[in-house]
CSV table of C-alpha atoms in Angstrom, one decimal:
chain,number,residue,atom,x,y,z
A,260,VAL,CA,-32.7,17.5,7.4
A,261,GLN,CA,-35.5,17.5,9.9
A,262,GLU,CA,-33.6,14.6,11.8
A,263,HIS,CA,-30.3,16.4,11.9
A,264,ARG,CA,-32.1,19.4,13.4
A,265,ARG,CA,-34.1,17.2,15.9
A,266,ARG,CA,-30.6,16.2,17.1
A,267,GLY,CA,-29.5,19.8,17.7
A,268,ASN,CA,-27.4,20.1,14.7
A,269,ILE,CA,-27.6,23.0,12.2
A,270,ALA,CA,-28.7,21.7,8.8
A,271,GLU,CA,-30.1,23.1,5.6
A,272,PHE,CA,-30.9,21.9,2.1
A,273,VAL,CA,-30.5,23.6,-1.2
A,274,THR,CA,-32.3,22.8,-4.6
A,275,MET,CA,-31.1,23.9,-7.9
A,276,ILE,CA,-34.5,24.0,-9.6
A,277,LYS,CA,-38.1,24.3,-8.7
A,278,GLY,CA,-39.2,20.8,-8.5
A,279,HIS,CA,-42.0,18.5,-8.5
A,280,PRO,CA,-45.3,19.9,-7.0
A,281,GLY,CA,-45.9,19.1,-3.2
A,282,PHE,CA,-42.0,19.0,-2.1
A,283,GLU,CA,-40.4,21.8,-0.2
A,284,GLU,CA,-37.5,23.3,-2.1
A,285,GLY,CA,-35.4,24.9,0.8
A,286,ILE,CA,-33.0,27.4,-0.5
A,287,CYS,CA,-33.7,27.2,-4.2
A,288,PHE,CA,-31.4,28.8,-7.1
A,289,ASP,CA,-34.3,28.3,-9.6
A,290,ILE,CA,-31.7,27.5,-12.4
A,291,ARG,CA,-33.3,27.0,-15.9
A,292,PRO,CA,-34.0,25.2,-18.0
A,293,ASN,CA,-36.2,23.2,-15.4
A,294,VAL,CA,-38.8,20.6,-15.8
A,295,SER,CA,-41.5,23.1,-16.9
A,296,ASP,CA,-39.3,24.5,-19.8
A,297,LEU,CA,-40.2,21.8,-22.4
A,298,LYS,CA,-38.8,23.7,-25.5
A,299,LEU,CA,-35.7,24.4,-23.8
A,300,LEU,CA,-35.4,20.5,-22.6
A,301,LYS,CA,-36.0,19.5,-26.2
A,302,LEU,CA,-33.0,21.7,-27.3
A,303,ARG,CA,-30.9,20.2,-24.3
A,304,ASN,CA,-31.7,16.7,-25.4
A,305,LEU,CA,-30.4,17.5,-29.1
A,306,LEU,CA,-27.2,18.3,-27.5
A,307,ILE,CA,-26.7,15.2,-25.3
A,308,GLU,CA,-25.3,12.4,-27.3
A,309,ASN,CA,-27.0,9.6,-25.4
A,310,SER,CA,-30.7,11.1,-25.5
A,311,THR,CA,-33.4,11.0,-27.6
A,312,ILE,CA,-35.5,14.2,-28.4
A,313,ASP,CA,-38.2,12.9,-26.1
A,314,GLY,CA,-35.6,13.0,-23.3
A,315,PHE,CA,-35.0,9.1,-22.9
A,316,ARG,CA,-31.4,8.5,-22.4
A,317,GLY,CA,-29.4,5.3,-22.9
A,318,THR,CA,-27.2,3.9,-20.2
A,319,LEU,CA,-23.7,4.7,-20.0
A,320,SER,CA,-20.8,2.3,-19.6
A,321,GLY,CA,-18.4,2.1,-17.2
A,322,THR,CA,-17.5,1.4,-13.5
A,323,PRO,CA,-18.3,4.3,-12.8
A,324,PRO,CA,-19.8,5.9,-15.9
A,325,PHE,CA,-18.1,9.0,-16.1
A,326,CYS,CA,-19.7,12.1,-17.3
A,327,LYS,CA,-18.5,13.2,-20.7
A,328,PRO,CA,-20.5,16.2,-22.3
A,329,SER,CA,-20.2,16.7,-26.1
A,330,LEU,CA,-18.7,19.8,-27.1
A,331,PHE,CA,-22.0,21.7,-27.9
A,332,HIS,CA,-23.5,20.5,-24.6
A,333,ARG,CA,-20.5,21.7,-22.5
A,334,ALA,CA,-20.8,25.1,-24.4
A,335,ALA,CA,-24.5,25.1,-23.2
A,336,LEU,CA,-23.5,24.2,-19.5
A,337,ASN,CA,-20.8,27.1,-19.5
A,338,LEU,CA,-23.3,29.4,-20.8
A,339,GLN,CA,-25.6,28.5,-18.1
A,340,ASP,CA,-22.9,29.0,-15.5
A,341,PHE,CA,-22.0,32.5,-16.9
A,342,ILE,CA,-25.6,33.5,-16.8
A,343,TYR,CA,-26.5,32.4,-13.3
A,344,SER,CA,-23.2,32.8,-11.6
A,345,ARG,CA,-23.9,36.3,-10.2
A,346,LYS,CA,-27.0,34.8,-8.6
A,347,ILE,CA,-25.5,31.7,-7.3
A,348,ASN,CA,-22.8,33.9,-5.7
A,349,LYS,CA,-25.4,36.0,-4.2
A,350,ILE,CA,-27.4,33.2,-2.6
A,351,ILE,CA,-24.2,31.7,-1.4
A,352,LYS,CA,-23.2,34.5,0.4
A,353,LYS,CA,-26.7,35.5,1.7
A,354,HIS,CA,-27.2,31.9,3.4
A,355,ASN,CA,-23.6,31.4,4.4
A,356,LEU,CA,-23.5,28.2,2.3
A,357,LEU,CA,-19.9,27.8,2.6
A,358,ASP,CA,-19.8,27.8,6.4
A,359,TYR,CA,-21.0,24.1,6.8
A,360,ASP,CA,-18.8,21.4,7.9
A,361,ILE,CA,-20.4,18.5,5.7
A,362,TYR,CA,-22.0,18.6,2.3
A,363,HIS,CA,-24.3,15.8,0.8
A,364,LEU,CA,-24.0,16.4,-2.7
A,365,GLU,CA,-27.3,14.7,-4.2
A,366,SER,CA,-26.7,13.2,-7.7
A,367,GLY,CA,-23.1,14.1,-7.3
A,368,ILE,CA,-23.4,18.0,-8.6
A,369,ASP,CA,-21.8,21.3,-7.6
A,370,PHE,CA,-23.8,24.4,-7.7
A,371,TYR,CA,-22.1,25.2,-10.8
A,372,LYS,CA,-22.0,22.9,-14.0
A,373,ASP,CA,-18.1,23.4,-14.3
A,374,TYR,CA,-17.8,22.1,-10.6
A,375,ARG,CA,-15.8,25.1,-9.5
A,376,LEU,CA,-17.1,25.1,-6.2
A,377,LEU,CA,-15.9,21.6,-4.9
A,378,PRO,CA,-12.1,22.1,-4.9
A,379,ILE,CA,-12.8,25.3,-2.8
A,380,LEU,CA,-14.8,23.3,-0.4
A,381,LYS,CA,-12.1,20.7,-0.2
A,382,ASN,CA,-9.4,23.2,0.4
A,383,MET,CA,-11.4,24.8,3.3
A,384,GLY,CA,-11.4,21.3,4.8
A,385,LYS,CA,-15.1,20.4,4.2
A,386,ILE,CA,-16.4,16.7,4.0
A,387,LEU,CA,-18.0,15.8,0.6
A,388,ILE,CA,-20.3,13.1,0.3
A,389,ALA,CA,-21.8,12.6,-3.1
A,390,ASN,CA,-25.2,10.6,-3.0
A,391,TYR,CA,-26.5,8.9,-6.3
A,392,HIS,CA,-30.2,7.9,-6.6
A,393,GLY,CA,-30.5,6.4,-10.2
A,394,ASP,CA,-30.8,7.9,-13.7
A,395,ASP,CA,-28.2,10.5,-12.2
A,396,PHE,CA,-25.5,8.0,-12.2
A,397,ARG,CA,-26.9,5.5,-15.0
A,398,ASN,CA,-27.3,8.1,-18.1
A,399,GLN,CA,-25.9,11.3,-16.8
A,400,GLY,CA,-22.7,9.9,-15.4
A,401,VAL,CA,-20.3,10.6,-12.3
A,402,SER,CA,-18.3,14.0,-12.6
A,403,PRO,CA,-14.6,13.2,-12.8
A,404,THR,CA,-14.0,16.1,-10.4
A,405,MET,CA,-16.5,14.8,-8.0
A,406,HIS,CA,-15.2,11.3,-8.1
A,407,ARG,CA,-11.7,12.5,-7.4
A,408,LEU,CA,-12.9,14.7,-4.5
A,409,ALA,CA,-15.5,13.0,-2.7
A,410,ASP,CA,-14.8,11.6,0.9
A,411,ALA,CA,-17.6,9.1,0.3
A,412,ASN,CA,-20.1,7.7,-2.3
A,413,LEU,CA,-23.5,6.8,-1.3
A,414,THR,CA,-26.2,5.2,-3.0
A,415,CYS,CA,-29.9,4.0,-2.3
A,416,GLU,CA,-29.9,1.6,-5.7
A,417,TRP,CA,-28.0,-1.6,-5.5
A,418,ASP,CA,-27.1,-1.7,-9.5
A,419,ILE,CA,-25.3,1.7,-8.7
A,420,HIS,CA,-23.5,0.2,-5.8
A,421,PHE,CA,-22.6,-2.9,-7.9
A,422,SER,CA,-21.1,-0.5,-10.7
A,423,TYR,CA,-19.4,1.8,-8.3
A,424,PRO,CA,-16.4,0.4,-6.6
A,425,GLY,CA,-15.9,1.5,-3.1
A,426,SER,CA,-19.5,2.9,-2.8
A,427,ILE,CA,-21.8,2.5,0.3
A,428,TYR,CA,-25.3,1.5,0.1
A,429,GLU,CA,-27.9,3.0,2.4
A,430,TYR,CA,-31.5,2.7,2.3
A,431,LEU,CA,-33.9,5.4,1.6
A,432,PRO,CA,-34.6,7.4,4.9
A,433,MET,CA,-38.3,7.1,5.4
A,434,PRO,CA,-40.2,9.0,8.4
A,435,GLU,CA,-42.4,6.6,10.3
A,436,PHE,CA,-45.9,6.7,9.3
A,437,ASP,CA,-48.4,7.4,12.0
A,438,GLY,CA,-51.6,7.0,10.3
A,439,VAL,CA,-54.3,4.2,9.7
A,440,PRO,CA,-52.8,1.5,7.3
A,441,VAL,CA,-54.7,0.2,4.4
A,442,GLU,CA,-57.1,-2.6,5.3
A,443,GLN,CA,-56.3,-5.6,3.2
A,444,ILE,CA,-59.3,-7.9,4.2
A,445,THR,CA,-61.6,-6.4,1.7
A,446,SER,CA,-63.9,-7.7,-1.1
A,447,LYS,CA,-62.8,-5.4,-3.8
A,448,VAL,CA,-59.2,-4.8,-4.5
A,449,ARG,CA,-57.7,-1.6,-6.1
A,450,ILE,CA,-54.2,-1.9,-8.1
A,451,VAL,CA,-52.3,1.1,-8.8
A,452,HIS,CA,-49.3,2.1,-10.9
A,453,ILE,CA,-48.1,5.7,-10.6
A,454,ILE,CA,-45.3,7.3,-12.2
A,455,ARG,CA,-43.8,10.9,-12.1
A,456,THR,CA,-44.6,11.7,-15.9
A,457,ARG,CA,-45.4,9.8,-19.1
A,458,GLU,CA,-41.7,10.1,-20.0
A,459,HIS,CA,-40.9,7.7,-17.3
A,460,MET,CA,-42.7,4.9,-18.8
A,461,PRO,CA,-39.9,3.2,-20.5
A,462,TYR,CA,-37.9,3.2,-17.4
A,463,LYS,CA,-40.8,1.6,-15.1
A,464,GLY,CA,-41.9,-1.0,-17.7
A,465,SER,CA,-45.3,0.8,-17.7
A,466,GLU,CA,-46.5,-0.8,-21.0
A,467,ALA,CA,-46.0,-4.3,-19.8
A,468,ILE,CA,-47.5,-3.4,-16.4
A,469,ILE,CA,-50.7,-2.1,-17.8
A,470,ASN,CA,-51.2,-4.9,-20.0
A,471,ALA,CA,-50.6,-7.5,-17.0
A,472,ALA,CA,-52.8,-5.7,-14.7
A,473,GLN,CA,-55.8,-5.2,-17.2
A,474,LYS,CA,-55.9,-8.8,-18.0
A,475,ALA,CA,-55.5,-9.9,-14.2
A,476,ILE,CA,-58.7,-7.8,-13.0
A,477,VAL,CA,-60.9,-9.6,-15.8
A,478,GLY,CA,-63.8,-11.3,-14.2
A,479,ARG,CA,-62.3,-10.1,-10.6
A,480,ASN,CA,-63.9,-7.6,-8.2
A,481,ALA,CA,-60.9,-5.5,-8.8
A,482,GLU,CA,-59.8,-2.2,-10.5
A,483,PHE,CA,-56.4,-1.0,-12.1
A,484,VAL,CA,-55.6,2.7,-12.3
A,485,PHE,CA,-52.7,4.0,-13.9
A,486,LEU,CA,-51.7,7.7,-12.9
A,487,TYR,CA,-49.0,10.2,-13.6
A,488,GLY,CA,-48.2,13.8,-12.9
A,489,LEU,CA,-49.6,13.9,-9.5
A,490,SER,CA,-48.1,16.0,-6.8
A,491,HIS,CA,-46.5,14.2,-3.8
A,492,GLU,CA,-49.6,14.8,-1.3
A,493,GLN,CA,-52.0,13.2,-4.2
A,494,VAL,CA,-49.6,10.3,-4.5
A,495,LEU,CA,-49.9,9.5,-0.8
A,496,ASN,CA,-53.6,9.9,-0.9
A,497,GLU,CA,-53.8,7.5,-3.8
A,498,LEU,CA,-51.9,5.1,-2.0
A,499,LEU,CA,-54.2,5.2,1.1
A,500,HIS,CA,-57.2,4.1,-1.2
A,501,SER,CA,-55.3,1.3,-2.9
A,502,HIS,CA,-54.2,-2.3,-2.0
A,503,ILE,CA,-51.4,-3.0,-4.3
A,504,LEU,CA,-48.8,-0.9,-5.8
A,505,ILE,CA,-46.8,-1.9,-8.8
A,506,ASP,CA,-43.6,-0.1,-9.0
A,507,GLN,CA,-41.5,-1.2,-12.1
A,508,ILE,CA,-40.4,-4.3,-14.1
A,509,GLY,CA,-37.6,-4.8,-16.6
A,510,GLY,CA,-34.6,-3.4,-14.8
A,511,VAL,CA,-34.3,-0.3,-16.9
A,512,GLY,CA,-35.0,1.8,-14.1
A,513,GLY,CA,-32.5,-0.1,-11.8
A,514,ASP,CA,-32.3,-3.6,-10.0
A,515,GLY,CA,-35.0,-2.7,-7.5
A,516,TYR,CA,-37.5,-0.4,-5.8
A,517,GLY,CA,-38.0,3.3,-5.5
A,518,MET,CA,-39.2,5.7,-2.8
A,519,ILE,CA,-42.8,5.2,-3.8
A,520,ALA,CA,-42.6,1.4,-3.2
A,521,VAL,CA,-41.4,2.2,0.6
A,522,GLU,CA,-44.0,4.7,1.2
A,523,ALA,CA,-46.6,2.1,0.0
A,524,LEU,CA,-45.2,-0.3,2.1
A,525,SER,CA,-45.2,1.9,5.1
A,526,ARG,CA,-49.0,2.3,4.6
A,527,GLY,CA,-49.8,-1.4,4.3
A,528,LEU,CA,-49.8,-1.8,0.5
A,529,ASN,CA,-48.5,-5.0,-1.0
A,530,VAL,CA,-45.9,-4.0,-3.6
A,531,CYS,CA,-45.1,-5.6,-7.0
A,532,VAL,CA,-41.7,-4.9,-8.0
A,533,GLU,CA,-38.7,-7.0,-10.2
A,534,ILE,CA,-36.0,-7.7,-7.8
A,535,GLN,CA,-33.0,-9.0,-9.4
A,536,PRO,CA,-31.0,-12.1,-8.1
A,537,ARG,CA,-28.1,-10.3,-6.8
A,538,MET,CA,-30.5,-8.2,-4.7
A,539,GLU,CA,-32.3,-11.2,-3.4
A,540,THR,CA,-29.2,-12.4,-1.7
A,541,LEU,CA,-28.5,-9.2,-0.1
A,542,MET,CA,-31.9,-8.5,1.5
A,543,PRO,CA,-33.5,-12.2,1.7
A,544,ASP,CA,-36.1,-10.8,4.3
A,545,HIS,CA,-37.8,-8.2,2.0
A,546,PRO,CA,-41.8,-8.3,1.8
A,547,PHE,CA,-41.9,-7.3,-2.0
A,548,VAL,CA,-43.9,-9.6,-4.5
A,549,ASN,CA,-41.1,-10.2,-6.8
A,550,VAL,CA,-42.5,-10.2,-10.5
A,551,GLN,CA,-41.4,-10.2,-14.0
A,552,SER,CA,-43.3,-9.3,-17.1
A,553,ASN,CA,-44.1,-12.8,-17.8
A,554,THR,CA,-45.2,-13.7,-14.1
A,555,LEU,CA,-46.9,-10.3,-13.2
A,556,GLN,CA,-50.3,-11.2,-14.2
A,557,GLU,CA,-50.4,-14.5,-12.2
A,558,ARG,CA,-49.0,-12.8,-9.2
A,559,LEU,CA,-51.7,-10.1,-9.3
A,560,GLU,CA,-54.2,-12.8,-9.7
A,561,LYS,CA,-53.2,-14.5,-6.6
A,562,LEU,CA,-52.9,-11.3,-4.6
A,563,ILE,CA,-56.5,-10.4,-5.8
A,564,ASP,CA,-58.0,-13.7,-4.8
A,565,ASP,CA,-56.2,-14.4,-1.4
A,566,SER,CA,-56.9,-11.3,1.1
A,567,THR,CA,-55.4,-13.3,3.7
A,568,TYR,CA,-52.0,-13.5,2.0
A,569,ARG,CA,-52.3,-9.7,1.3
A,570,ALA,CA,-52.7,-9.2,4.9
A,571,LYS,CA,-49.9,-11.1,5.7
A,572,GLN,CA,-47.7,-9.3,3.2
A,573,SER,CA,-49.0,-6.2,4.5
A,574,GLU,CA,-47.8,-6.5,7.8
A,575,LEU,CA,-44.3,-7.9,6.8
A,576,GLY,CA,-44.0,-4.7,4.8
A,577,MET,CA,-44.6,-2.2,7.5
A,578,SER,CA,-42.3,-4.1,9.9
A,579,TRP,CA,-39.5,-4.3,7.2
A,580,VAL,CA,-39.8,-0.4,6.4
A,581,LYS,CA,-39.3,0.7,10.2
A,582,LYS,CA,-36.5,-1.8,10.4
A,583,ARG,CA,-34.5,-0.9,7.0
A,584,HIS,CA,-35.7,2.5,6.2
A,585,GLY,CA,-36.5,4.3,9.5
A,586,VAL,CA,-35.0,7.8,9.4
A,587,ARG,CA,-33.5,7.8,12.8
A,588,THR,CA,-31.8,4.4,12.2
A,589,ILE,CA,-30.2,5.6,8.9
A,590,VAL,CA,-29.1,8.9,10.5
A,591,ASP,CA,-27.5,7.1,13.4
A,592,ARG,CA,-25.2,5.2,10.5
A,593,LEU,CA,-24.7,8.3,8.7
A,594,TYR,CA,-23.1,9.9,12.0
A,595,LYS,CA,-20.8,6.9,12.2
A,596,LEU,CA,-19.6,7.5,8.8
A,597,TYR,CA,-19.0,11.3,9.6
A,598,ASP,CA,-17.1,10.4,12.4
A,599,ASN,CA,-14.7,8.1,10.5
A,600,LEU,CA,-14.3,10.5,7.6
A,601,GLU,CA,-13.6,13.5,10.3
A,602,GLU,CA,-11.1,11.1,12.1
A,603,LYS,CA,-9.5,10.1,8.6
A,604,ALA,CA,-9.4,13.8,7.6
A,605,PHE,CA,-7.5,14.8,11.1
A,606,LYS,CA,-5.1,12.0,10.5
A,607,ALA,CA,-4.2,13.5,7.2
């Protein structure tokens, strides 16, 4: 949004619920239940067929997997629309949210759970772009309405790209880091594994990561820290005081890396993550230390013992982020996509 505005365009972002501490919320509808409503979330989890009581959802099948709520879950969603429709309509009118030309719909969602707004926007000649990030696609599924009406489907996850025919892969946009990067030529090494909440442990392979890291630091001048529940600002501060980030292993949370890995690379950290073979062929120049559960301890020991190797990986990582994830480069590509979609719509 900031880059769109920098280029002289009108841009706004809308959020449905109050989110993770430290992130701006733009125009927020504040729909509930949200992440703070633990009792309501447990009730919701009971209504979702592929969910456990603690919220762990199994991966849906299909290319793409479609969202098919149970009868009770659909009733709950309809009730939520009924309760909040007046508030949503009021905010839409107040901020003129139907007056934009292009709509990036993160996670492929509508302002309403029954997707009533998408056909209206489509009939108004708007361009609709669905953007998928991970669990929204894998275990919640794609709305059939969104699938039918979207002019383009984007994703920053390789496994989603492979599972959604016709989707466009785009790297996560990353503002350029202008601070002082981490110094890798040092005697003591700090290793960190950071997740949003403890509920994300199965997705990140956290138990195996903790086990391997604790073994790797034995007899070495190194420490391992496992953190969760931090604000974004706190996460970035932790990165600047660490040398190695372990992102995820096991492939449950996707084929590769997340935003925290990109932020870590941009600040000069070495990042350990499991990169699937099909990703290796598509980005052979990546700077990640590719690990699996049975190789993580060995790779960590090498990184701890060899500061020269860490420094080399650090330089590669910072350069690669600018090349692949730079926000200006990505928005350049987005504008080409917009032009193509507008030309296609005009001809139609």
